[in-house]
Amino acid sequence: MITRSSGQHVFIALGTPWIDAVVAFLEPRARVDPWIMHGKMAIGDLLVTVLDTTPRTLLCIETVAAPFDGTSPMEVDERPYELHGLPTVPELEQ
């Protein structure tokens, strides 16, 4: 189970179209930018990456490694939280 620390914020990155998001996730140098994100993120905040599939699928959960305001590349810790399979958002909501 992942728990949020006091003062830690959680943000959603929606990858759409999902196939471009998978390409960008697997190859960060790819020339696609499928991510929709809002808000200013601080070091230690959590980023939940969701693919725009039907139903929506959780790809990973990562910790922000550098402040992010949308004007620079996103930096996350090297080790994302481990997920077993690709859970769907409805499964997590239960």
Short mmCIF file of C-alpha atoms in Angstrom, two decimals:
data_model
loop_
_atom_site.label_atom_id
_atom_site.label_comp_id
_atom_site.label_asym_id
_atom_site.label_seq_id
_atom_site.Cartn_x
_atom_site.Cartn_y
_atom_site.Cartn_z
CA MET A 1 0.00 0.00 0.00
CA ILE A 2 1.21 3.49 -0.83
CA THR A 3 0.54 6.19 1.74
CA ARG A 4 0.80 9.93 1.31
CA SER A 5 3.02 11.82 3.75
CA SER A 6 1.96 15.05 5.43
CA GLY A 7 2.49 17.93 2.98
CA GLN A 8 2.93 15.58 0.04
CA HIS A 9 0.62 16.20 -2.93
CA VAL A 10 -0.63 13.72 -5.51
CA PHE A 11 -0.88 14.64 -9.21
CA ILE A 12 -2.30 12.79 -12.21
CA ALA A 13 -0.54 12.53 -15.58
CA LEU A 14 -2.97 11.37 -18.26
CA GLY A 15 -1.32 9.76 -21.28
CA THR A 16 -3.40 10.31 -24.40
CA PRO A 17 -3.49 8.76 -26.87
CA TRP A 18 -2.45 5.79 -24.79
CA ILE A 19 -0.19 4.25 -27.45
CA ASP A 20 1.89 7.46 -27.64
CA ALA A 21 2.08 7.48 -23.84
CA VAL A 22 3.46 3.94 -23.78
CA VAL A 23 6.08 4.89 -26.40
CA ALA A 24 7.08 8.00 -24.43
CA PHE A 25 7.24 6.04 -21.16
CA LEU A 26 9.44 3.31 -22.63
CA GLU A 27 11.62 5.71 -24.65
CA PRO A 28 11.89 9.16 -22.99
CA ARG A 29 13.76 10.53 -26.04
CA ALA A 30 10.77 9.81 -28.31
CA ARG A 31 9.43 12.88 -30.07
CA VAL A 32 5.92 12.62 -28.65
CA ASP A 33 4.42 14.51 -25.72
CA PRO A 34 1.19 12.71 -24.80
CA TRP A 35 1.02 13.89 -21.16
CA ILE A 36 -1.72 16.09 -19.72
CA MET A 37 -0.66 17.40 -16.29
CA HIS A 38 -1.76 20.40 -14.24
CA GLY A 39 -0.24 22.13 -11.25
CA LYS A 40 3.16 22.92 -9.81
CA MET A 41 4.88 19.87 -8.35
CA ALA A 42 7.47 19.88 -5.59
CA ILE A 43 10.20 17.39 -4.75
CA GLY A 44 8.63 14.39 -3.02
CA ASP A 45 5.15 14.80 -4.50
CA LEU A 46 3.60 11.71 -6.09
CA LEU A 47 2.79 11.43 -9.79
CA VAL A 48 0.17 8.85 -10.76
CA THR A 49 0.39 8.03 -14.48
CA VAL A 50 -2.86 6.90 -16.11
CA LEU A 51 -3.32 5.67 -19.68
CA ASP A 52 -6.37 6.91 -21.60
CA THR A 53 -7.70 3.42 -22.32
CA THR A 54 -11.20 2.03 -21.77
CA PRO A 55 -11.32 1.54 -18.86
CA ARG A 56 -8.45 3.82 -17.84
CA THR A 57 -5.34 1.94 -16.71
CA LEU A 58 -2.79 2.86 -14.05
CA LEU A 59 0.71 2.69 -15.57
CA CYS A 60 2.88 3.69 -12.60
CA ILE A 61 3.29 5.82 -9.49
CA GLU A 62 6.49 7.85 -9.20
CA THR A 63 8.05 10.37 -6.83
CA VAL A 64 8.85 13.82 -8.25
CA ALA A 65 12.63 14.41 -8.06
CA ALA A 66 12.79 18.10 -9.06
CA PRO A 67 10.32 21.00 -8.98
CA PHE A 68 8.04 20.96 -12.04
CA ASP A 69 5.91 23.79 -13.41
CA GLY A 70 5.38 22.59 -16.97
CA THR A 71 8.23 24.59 -18.50
CA SER A 72 11.01 22.04 -18.04
CA PRO A 73 11.33 18.27 -18.45
CA MET A 74 9.75 16.15 -15.71
CA GLU A 75 12.25 14.49 -13.36
CA VAL A 76 11.18 11.51 -11.25
CA ASP A 77 13.04 9.10 -8.98
CA GLU A 78 14.64 6.17 -10.75
CA ARG A 79 12.49 3.60 -8.96
CA PRO A 80 8.72 3.82 -9.45
CA TYR A 81 6.42 2.08 -7.00
CA GLU A 82 5.90 -1.52 -8.07
CA LEU A 83 2.50 -2.44 -9.43
CA HIS A 84 1.35 -5.96 -10.15
CA GLY A 85 -0.03 -5.94 -13.68
CA LEU A 86 -1.80 -2.88 -15.03
CA PRO A 87 -4.71 -2.21 -12.66
CA THR A 88 -7.66 -0.27 -14.04
CA VAL A 89 -8.92 2.87 -12.34
CA PRO A 90 -12.33 1.24 -11.55
CA GLU A 91 -10.51 -1.64 -9.80
CA LEU A 92 -8.65 0.84 -7.61
CA GLU A 93 -11.80 2.78 -6.80
CA GLN A 94 -13.39 -0.30 -5.19
#
